[in-house]
XYZ file of C-alpha atoms in Angstrom:
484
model
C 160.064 104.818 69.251
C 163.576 104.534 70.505
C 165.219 100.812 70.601
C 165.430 99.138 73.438
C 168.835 98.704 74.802
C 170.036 95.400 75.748
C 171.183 94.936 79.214
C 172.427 91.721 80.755
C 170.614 92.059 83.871
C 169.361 89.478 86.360
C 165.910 89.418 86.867
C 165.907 90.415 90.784
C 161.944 88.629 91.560
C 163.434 85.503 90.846
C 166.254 85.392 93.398
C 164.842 87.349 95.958
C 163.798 84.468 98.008
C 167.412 82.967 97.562
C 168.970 86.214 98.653
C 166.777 86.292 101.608
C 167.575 83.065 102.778
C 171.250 83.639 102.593
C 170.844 86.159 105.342
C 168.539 84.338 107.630
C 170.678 81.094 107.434
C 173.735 83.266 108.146
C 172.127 84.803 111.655
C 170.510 81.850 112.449
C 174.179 80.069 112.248
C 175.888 83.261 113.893
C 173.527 83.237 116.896
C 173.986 79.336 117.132
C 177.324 79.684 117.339
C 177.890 82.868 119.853
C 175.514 80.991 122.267
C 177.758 77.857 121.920
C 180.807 80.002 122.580
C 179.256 82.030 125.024
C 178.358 78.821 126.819
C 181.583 77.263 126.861
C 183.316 81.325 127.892
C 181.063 80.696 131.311
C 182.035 77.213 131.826
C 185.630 78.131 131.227
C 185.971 81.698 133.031
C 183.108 82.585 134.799
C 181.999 79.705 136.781
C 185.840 78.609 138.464
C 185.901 81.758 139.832
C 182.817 81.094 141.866
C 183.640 77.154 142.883
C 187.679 77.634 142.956
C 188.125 74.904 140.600
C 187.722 73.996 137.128
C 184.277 73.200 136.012
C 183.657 69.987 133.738
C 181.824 70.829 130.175
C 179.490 68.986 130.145
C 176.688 69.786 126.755
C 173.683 69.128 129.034
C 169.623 69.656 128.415
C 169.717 73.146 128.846
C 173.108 73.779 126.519
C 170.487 72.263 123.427
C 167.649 73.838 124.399
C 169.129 77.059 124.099
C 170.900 76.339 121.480
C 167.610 74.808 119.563
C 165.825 78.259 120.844
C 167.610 81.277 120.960
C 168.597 81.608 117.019
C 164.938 81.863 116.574
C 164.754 84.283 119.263
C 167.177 86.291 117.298
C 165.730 86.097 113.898
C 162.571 87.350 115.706
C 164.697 90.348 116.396
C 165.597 90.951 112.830
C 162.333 90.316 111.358
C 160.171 92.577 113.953
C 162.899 95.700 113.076
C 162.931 95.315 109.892
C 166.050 93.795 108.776
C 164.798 91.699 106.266
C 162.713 94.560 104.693
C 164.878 94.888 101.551
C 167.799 92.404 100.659
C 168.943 93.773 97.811
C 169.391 97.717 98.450
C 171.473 97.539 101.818
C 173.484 100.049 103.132
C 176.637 98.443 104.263
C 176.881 101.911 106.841
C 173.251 101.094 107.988
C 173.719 97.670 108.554
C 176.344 98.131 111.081
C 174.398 100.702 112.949
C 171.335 98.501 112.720
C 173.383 95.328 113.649
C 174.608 96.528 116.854
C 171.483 98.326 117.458
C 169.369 94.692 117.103
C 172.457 92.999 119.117
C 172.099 95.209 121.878
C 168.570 94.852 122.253
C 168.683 90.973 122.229
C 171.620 90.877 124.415
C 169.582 92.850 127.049
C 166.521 90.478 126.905
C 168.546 87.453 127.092
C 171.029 89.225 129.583
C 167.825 89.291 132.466
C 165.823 86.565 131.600
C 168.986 84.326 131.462
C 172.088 85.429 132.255
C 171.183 87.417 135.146
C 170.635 83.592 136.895
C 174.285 82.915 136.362
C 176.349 81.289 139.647
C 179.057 84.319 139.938
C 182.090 84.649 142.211
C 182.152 88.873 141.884
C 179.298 91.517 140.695
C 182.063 92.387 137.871
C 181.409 89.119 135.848
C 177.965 90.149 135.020
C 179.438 92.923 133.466
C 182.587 90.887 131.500
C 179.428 88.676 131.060
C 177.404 90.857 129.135
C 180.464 92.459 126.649
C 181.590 89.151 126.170
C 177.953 87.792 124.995
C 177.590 91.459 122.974
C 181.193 91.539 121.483
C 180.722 87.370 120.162
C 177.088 87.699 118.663
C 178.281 91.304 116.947
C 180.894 90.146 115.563
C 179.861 86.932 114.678
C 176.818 88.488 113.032
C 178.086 91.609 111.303
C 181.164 89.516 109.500
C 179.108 87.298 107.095
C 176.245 89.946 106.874
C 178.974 92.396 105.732
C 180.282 89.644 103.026
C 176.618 88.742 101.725
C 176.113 92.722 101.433
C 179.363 93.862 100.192
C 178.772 90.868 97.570
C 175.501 91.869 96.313
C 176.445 95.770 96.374
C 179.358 94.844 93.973
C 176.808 92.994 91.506
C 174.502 95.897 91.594
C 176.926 97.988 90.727
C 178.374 96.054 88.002
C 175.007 95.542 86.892
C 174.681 91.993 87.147
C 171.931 92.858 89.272
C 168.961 95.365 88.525
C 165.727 96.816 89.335
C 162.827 97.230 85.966
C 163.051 101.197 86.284
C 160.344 103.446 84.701
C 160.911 106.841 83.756
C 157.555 109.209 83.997
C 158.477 112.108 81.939
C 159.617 112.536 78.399
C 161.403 115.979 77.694
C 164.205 117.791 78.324
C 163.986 116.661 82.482
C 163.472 113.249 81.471
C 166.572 112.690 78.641
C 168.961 114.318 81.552
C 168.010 111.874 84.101
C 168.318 108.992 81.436
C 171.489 109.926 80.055
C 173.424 110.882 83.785
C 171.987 107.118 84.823
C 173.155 105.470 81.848
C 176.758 107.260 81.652
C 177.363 106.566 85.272
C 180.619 105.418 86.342
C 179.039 101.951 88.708
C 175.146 100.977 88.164
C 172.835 102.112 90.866
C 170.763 98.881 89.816
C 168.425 101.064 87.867
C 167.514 98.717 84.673
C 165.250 101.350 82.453
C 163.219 99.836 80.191
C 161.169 102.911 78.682
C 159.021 105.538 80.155
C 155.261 107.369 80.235
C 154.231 110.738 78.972
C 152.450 113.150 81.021
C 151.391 115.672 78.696
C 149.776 113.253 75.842
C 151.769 115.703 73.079
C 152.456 113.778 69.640
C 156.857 113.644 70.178
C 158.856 113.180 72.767
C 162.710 113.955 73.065
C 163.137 110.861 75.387
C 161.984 108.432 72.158
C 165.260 109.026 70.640
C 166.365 107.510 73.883
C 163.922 104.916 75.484
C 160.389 102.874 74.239
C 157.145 105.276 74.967
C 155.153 102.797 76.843
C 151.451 105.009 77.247
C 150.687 107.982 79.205
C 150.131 108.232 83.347
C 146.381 106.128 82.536
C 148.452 103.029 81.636
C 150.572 103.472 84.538
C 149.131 100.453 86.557
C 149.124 98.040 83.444
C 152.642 99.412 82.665
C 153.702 98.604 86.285
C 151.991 95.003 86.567
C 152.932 93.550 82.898
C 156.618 94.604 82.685
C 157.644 93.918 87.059
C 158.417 97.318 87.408
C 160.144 98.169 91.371
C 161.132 101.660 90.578
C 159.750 104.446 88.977
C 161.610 107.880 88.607
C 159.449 110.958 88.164
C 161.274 113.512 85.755
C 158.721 115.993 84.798
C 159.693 119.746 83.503
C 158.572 122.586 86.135
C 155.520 123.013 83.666
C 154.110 120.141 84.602
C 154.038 119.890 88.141
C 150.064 120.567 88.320
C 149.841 116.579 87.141
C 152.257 115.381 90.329
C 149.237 114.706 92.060
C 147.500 112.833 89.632
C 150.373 110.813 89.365
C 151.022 110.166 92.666
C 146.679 108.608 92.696
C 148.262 105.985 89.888
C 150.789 104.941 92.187
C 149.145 104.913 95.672
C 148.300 101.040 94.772
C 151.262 99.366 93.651
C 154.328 98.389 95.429
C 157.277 100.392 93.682
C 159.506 102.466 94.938
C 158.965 105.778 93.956
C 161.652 108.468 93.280
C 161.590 111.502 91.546
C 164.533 114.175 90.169
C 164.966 117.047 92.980
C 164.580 120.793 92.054
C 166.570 123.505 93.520
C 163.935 124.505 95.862
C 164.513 120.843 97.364
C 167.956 120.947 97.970
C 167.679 124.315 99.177
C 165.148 122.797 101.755
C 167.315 119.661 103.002
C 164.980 117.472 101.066
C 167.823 115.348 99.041
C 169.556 112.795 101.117
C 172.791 111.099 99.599
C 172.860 107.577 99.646
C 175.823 107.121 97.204
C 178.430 110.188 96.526
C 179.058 108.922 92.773
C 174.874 107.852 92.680
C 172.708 110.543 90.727
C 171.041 112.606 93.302
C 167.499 111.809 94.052
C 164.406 111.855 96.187
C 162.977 108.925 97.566
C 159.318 109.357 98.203
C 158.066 106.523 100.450
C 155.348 104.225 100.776
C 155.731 103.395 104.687
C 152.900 104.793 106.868
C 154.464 103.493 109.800
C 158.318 102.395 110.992
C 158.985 98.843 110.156
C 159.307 97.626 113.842
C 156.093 98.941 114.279
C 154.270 97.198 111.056
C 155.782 93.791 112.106
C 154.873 93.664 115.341
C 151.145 94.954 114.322
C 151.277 91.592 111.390
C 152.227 89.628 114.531
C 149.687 90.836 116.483
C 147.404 90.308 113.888
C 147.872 86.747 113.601
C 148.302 85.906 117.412
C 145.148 87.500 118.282
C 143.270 86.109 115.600
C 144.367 82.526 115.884
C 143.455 83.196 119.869
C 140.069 84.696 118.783
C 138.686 81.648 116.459
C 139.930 79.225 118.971
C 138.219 80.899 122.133
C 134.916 81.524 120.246
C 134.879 78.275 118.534
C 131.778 77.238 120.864
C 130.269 80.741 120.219
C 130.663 80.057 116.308
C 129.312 76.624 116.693
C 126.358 77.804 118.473
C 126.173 81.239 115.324
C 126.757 78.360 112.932
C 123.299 76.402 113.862
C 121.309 79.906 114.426
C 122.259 80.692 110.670
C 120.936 77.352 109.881
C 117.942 77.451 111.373
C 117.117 81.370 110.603
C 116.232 80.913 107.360
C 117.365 78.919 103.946
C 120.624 79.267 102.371
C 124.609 78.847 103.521
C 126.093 79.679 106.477
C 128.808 81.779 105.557
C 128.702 84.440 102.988
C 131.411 85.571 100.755
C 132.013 88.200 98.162
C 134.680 89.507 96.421
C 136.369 92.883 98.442
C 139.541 95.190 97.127
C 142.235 95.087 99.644
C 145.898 96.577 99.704
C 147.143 97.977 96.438
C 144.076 97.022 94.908
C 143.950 93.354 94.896
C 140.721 91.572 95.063
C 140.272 89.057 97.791
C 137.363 87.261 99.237
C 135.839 87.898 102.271
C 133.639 85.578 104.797
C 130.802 85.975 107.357
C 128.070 84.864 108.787
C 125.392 84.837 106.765
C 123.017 87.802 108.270
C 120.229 88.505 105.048
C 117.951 86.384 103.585
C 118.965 84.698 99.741
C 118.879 86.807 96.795
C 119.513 89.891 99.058
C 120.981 91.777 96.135
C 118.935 90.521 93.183
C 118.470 93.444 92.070
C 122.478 94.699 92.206
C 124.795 95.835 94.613
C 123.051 97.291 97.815
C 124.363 98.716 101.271
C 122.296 97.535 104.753
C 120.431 100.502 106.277
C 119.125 100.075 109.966
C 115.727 98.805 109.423
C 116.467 96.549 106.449
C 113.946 93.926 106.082
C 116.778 91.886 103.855
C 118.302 91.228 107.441
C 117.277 87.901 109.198
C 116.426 88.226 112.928
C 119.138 86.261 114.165
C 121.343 88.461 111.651
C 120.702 91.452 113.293
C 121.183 89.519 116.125
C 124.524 89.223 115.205
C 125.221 92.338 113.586
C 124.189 94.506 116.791
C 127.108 92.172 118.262
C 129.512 92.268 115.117
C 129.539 88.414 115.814
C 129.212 87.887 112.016
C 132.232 89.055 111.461
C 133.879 86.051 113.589
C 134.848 84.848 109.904
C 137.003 87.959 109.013
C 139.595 86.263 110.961
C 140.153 83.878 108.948
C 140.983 86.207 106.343
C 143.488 87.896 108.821
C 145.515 84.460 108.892
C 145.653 84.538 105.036
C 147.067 88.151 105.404
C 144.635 89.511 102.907
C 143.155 91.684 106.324
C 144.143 93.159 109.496
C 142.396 93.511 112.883
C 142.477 97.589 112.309
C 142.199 99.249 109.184
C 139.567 100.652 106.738
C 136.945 98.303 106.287
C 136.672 96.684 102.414
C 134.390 97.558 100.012
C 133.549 96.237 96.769
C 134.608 97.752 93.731
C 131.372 98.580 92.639
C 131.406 101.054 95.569
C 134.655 101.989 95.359
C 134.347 103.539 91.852
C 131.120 105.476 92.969
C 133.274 106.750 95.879
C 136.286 107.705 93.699
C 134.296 109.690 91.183
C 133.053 112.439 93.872
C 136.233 111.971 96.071
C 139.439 110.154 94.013
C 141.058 110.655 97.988
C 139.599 106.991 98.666
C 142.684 105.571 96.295
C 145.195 106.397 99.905
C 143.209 103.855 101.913
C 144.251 101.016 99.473
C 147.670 101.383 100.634
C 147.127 99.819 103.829
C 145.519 96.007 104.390
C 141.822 96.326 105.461
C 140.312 95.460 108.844
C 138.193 94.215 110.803
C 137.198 97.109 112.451
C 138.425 100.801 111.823
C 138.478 104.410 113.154
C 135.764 105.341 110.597
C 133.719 102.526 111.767
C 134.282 103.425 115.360
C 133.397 107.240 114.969
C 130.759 107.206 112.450
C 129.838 103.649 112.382
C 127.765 101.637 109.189
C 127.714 103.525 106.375
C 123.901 103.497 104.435
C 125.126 105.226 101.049
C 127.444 106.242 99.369
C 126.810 109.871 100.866
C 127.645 108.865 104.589
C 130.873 106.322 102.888
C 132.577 109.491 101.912
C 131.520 111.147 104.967
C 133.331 107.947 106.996
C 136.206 108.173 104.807
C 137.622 111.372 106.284
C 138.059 109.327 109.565
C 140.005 106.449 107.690
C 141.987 108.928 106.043
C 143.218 110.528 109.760
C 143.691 107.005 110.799
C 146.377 106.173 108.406
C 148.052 109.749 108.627
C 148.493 108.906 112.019
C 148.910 104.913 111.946
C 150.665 103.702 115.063
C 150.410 100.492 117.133
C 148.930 102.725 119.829
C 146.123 103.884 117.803
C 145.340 100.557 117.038
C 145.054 99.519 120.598
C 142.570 102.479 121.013
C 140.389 101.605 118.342
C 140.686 97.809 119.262
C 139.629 99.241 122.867
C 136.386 101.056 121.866
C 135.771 98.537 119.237
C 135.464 95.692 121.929
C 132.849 98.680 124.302
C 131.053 99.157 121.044
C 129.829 94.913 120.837
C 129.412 94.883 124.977
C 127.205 97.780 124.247
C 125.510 96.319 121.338
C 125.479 98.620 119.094
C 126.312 97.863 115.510
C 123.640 97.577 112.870
């Protein structure tokens, strides 16, 4: 086993949150201040030109409102596009494009719901109006952001800061990637700390190099105990027939994955440079969706859940007593589910079986199972035990659309005929579900792999639209009554 070498890195978990805030209290205090400037350029300019005279600043209710306000508004902004995605692997070149892309969208929202109101002696000043509110929150906004970034670039690269990096591969591939990474001129933040075999042979030429930590099995255990972020696949050409296997072992996990380009990739226009003096490499990523579009489907989650338990509170008061009175035992039921990346979480409902429903180990419903209650089929022809589930959307462990969570007992039944099921664990859980909606309750394991086809469409072609849709025929499937 090679030695570990010692690198005076800074653990990047622990100051994420820190590095984060820098850049939201930096926008929130650049958007406070172009407001306050912007206020005081109408008072001054625009405004005398209208009246003929000098107008009196005067820092009334509406001045503080705004001001109290519309930095919020702003971080909004940055949050639903995705700004604060990744704070520590910016591209100063990105950022500007992205910060005048963000400023000119807010600058058109506040321009006619605000501005637009504006006393004005000429037409013109809405337009001297509008570049002077753009050119003050740009500026204002891109300045510090450009410091904070330009700062933190500088550390990566002097390797002050770093990323737990773990190679998959351990030949000839694998020592080239290691030894251009380690002899580069500035650090691309990659901190590697060993690596995995893929071929389970006795010797490896990257041990004269690195720690073997286990073979692709371990992966996930490799991943979890050391905080792994990045992994870099560098496998020889004679052992691509195991890429897909190790892509499975990743699907749960959060790291970013990268792996060493071939010739055929570059011939292709598959390798992207995102540093000119940076080893070349493909990122392969996780996101099913853009980021504007995932935050503003998290948002919806949680509006229209908190909206859904409050409006059916009386509905779930009245399920609450029917549970009661049905027959003995609780009235919620919970069990443990797998949700994104493979974390166990636990779900509630209505109670809709009788006790002891699976005494005899785990069991899925079937139509005419007498385990079900009448009022719980009641409820199930209605979905109206799943009322609960939102609850578990406001603890973002679920989401209003996604494949619906199973237990792991079922899971590794399902994984064993058709290891495909491992992509749905890459998304949060929901409520409801395309599968559900097209094929509806599963009553085996059979008709669960049958379902998952539809799942797996769903998130090849996740989109906020798509969600509406199956939100849509979700809502026609309880007015129709036809769950199990």
């Amino acid at each position: 086993m090679g030695k570990r070498e010692d690198l005076k890195v800074k653990p990047v978990k622990v100051n994420r949150r820190r590095q984060l805030a820098k850049y939201v209290f930096s926008d929130w205090l650049s958007a406070a201040m172009s407001w306050s400037l912007f206020y005081l350029f109408r008072k001054i300019y625009i405004e005398p030109q209208k009246f003929g005279y000098p107008i009196n600043i005067e820092l009334d209710v509406r001045f503080f409102l705004g001001l109290s306000l519309i930095p919020f508004f702003w971080l909004f902004i940055y949050y639903v596009t995705g700004y604060y995605h990744d704070v520590f692997r910016k591209s100063r070149l990105s950022e500007l494009w992205q910060t005048i892309g963000n400023t000119f969208l807010g600058v058109i929202i506040l321009f006619f719901t605000l501005v637009l109101d504006d006393v004005i002696g000429t037409y013109s000043n809405y337009y001297i109006s509008f570049v002077a509110l753009f050119t003050l929150h740009f500026v204002l906004t891109y300045v510090p952001r450009l410091i904070i970034t330009t700062r933190t670039t500088h550390k990566v690269h002097s390797g002050e800061i770093g990323f737990n990096t773990l190679l998959i591969g351990s030949n000839e591939k694998a020592v080239d990637a290691y030894l251009e990474l380690k002899n580069q001129a500035r650090s691309n933040g990659n901190r590697i700390i060993g690596f995995v075999n893929v071929n389970g042979k006795p010797r490896y030429m990257l041990e004269d190099h690195l720690p073997h930590m286990g073979c692709i099995d371990d992966l996930k255990t490799i991943i979890e105990e050391n905080h792994i972020e990045e992994v870099i696949i560098a496998i020889e050409s004679t052992e691509h027939d195991r890429i897909n296997r190790i892509m499975n072992k990743l699907i749960d996990t959060t790291v970013l994955i990268k792996a060493i380009p071939s010739m055929y990739d570059i011939l292709t226009g598959r390798v992207r440079m995102s540093s000119i003096l940076g080893t070349p490499l493909i990122q392969i990523s996780h996101q099913l969706m853009p980021a504007w579009q995932e935050n503003v489907k998290t948002a919806i989650d949680y509006v229209i859940a908190t909206m859904a338990l409050v409006i059916t509170s009386p509905l779930t008061l009245f399920l609450m007593v029917g549970v009661k009175l049905s027959s003995r035992g609780p009235i919620f039921y919970s069990h443990e589910r797998i949700g994104r990346y493979g974390k166990p979480f636990t779900i509630y409902k209505f109670r809709s079986m009788y006790m002891n429903a699976e005494k005899n180990g785990p069991e899925l419903s079937s139509k005419n199972d007498d385990r079900i209650t009448p009022f719980g089929r009641f409820m199930r022809k209605s979905r109206f035990d799943e009322i609960p589930n939102f609850f578990n959307v406001l603890k973002g462990e679920m989401s209003l659309v996604g494949p619906r969570p199973e237990r792991k007992y079922f899971i590794d039944l399902i994984t064993k005929v058709n290891p495909h099921y491992v992509h749905l664990l890459k998304v949060k859980p929901g409520i409801t579900s395309w599968g559900q909606v097209k094929y509806g309750y599963a009553e085996n394991v059979d008709q669960m792999i049958d379902r998952l086809k539809y799942d797996l469409i769903y998130i090849d072609n996740m989109s906020i639209f798509v969600d509406l849709k199956i939100l849509i025929y979700t809502i026609l499937t309880i007015i129709k009554r036809t769950g199990i």
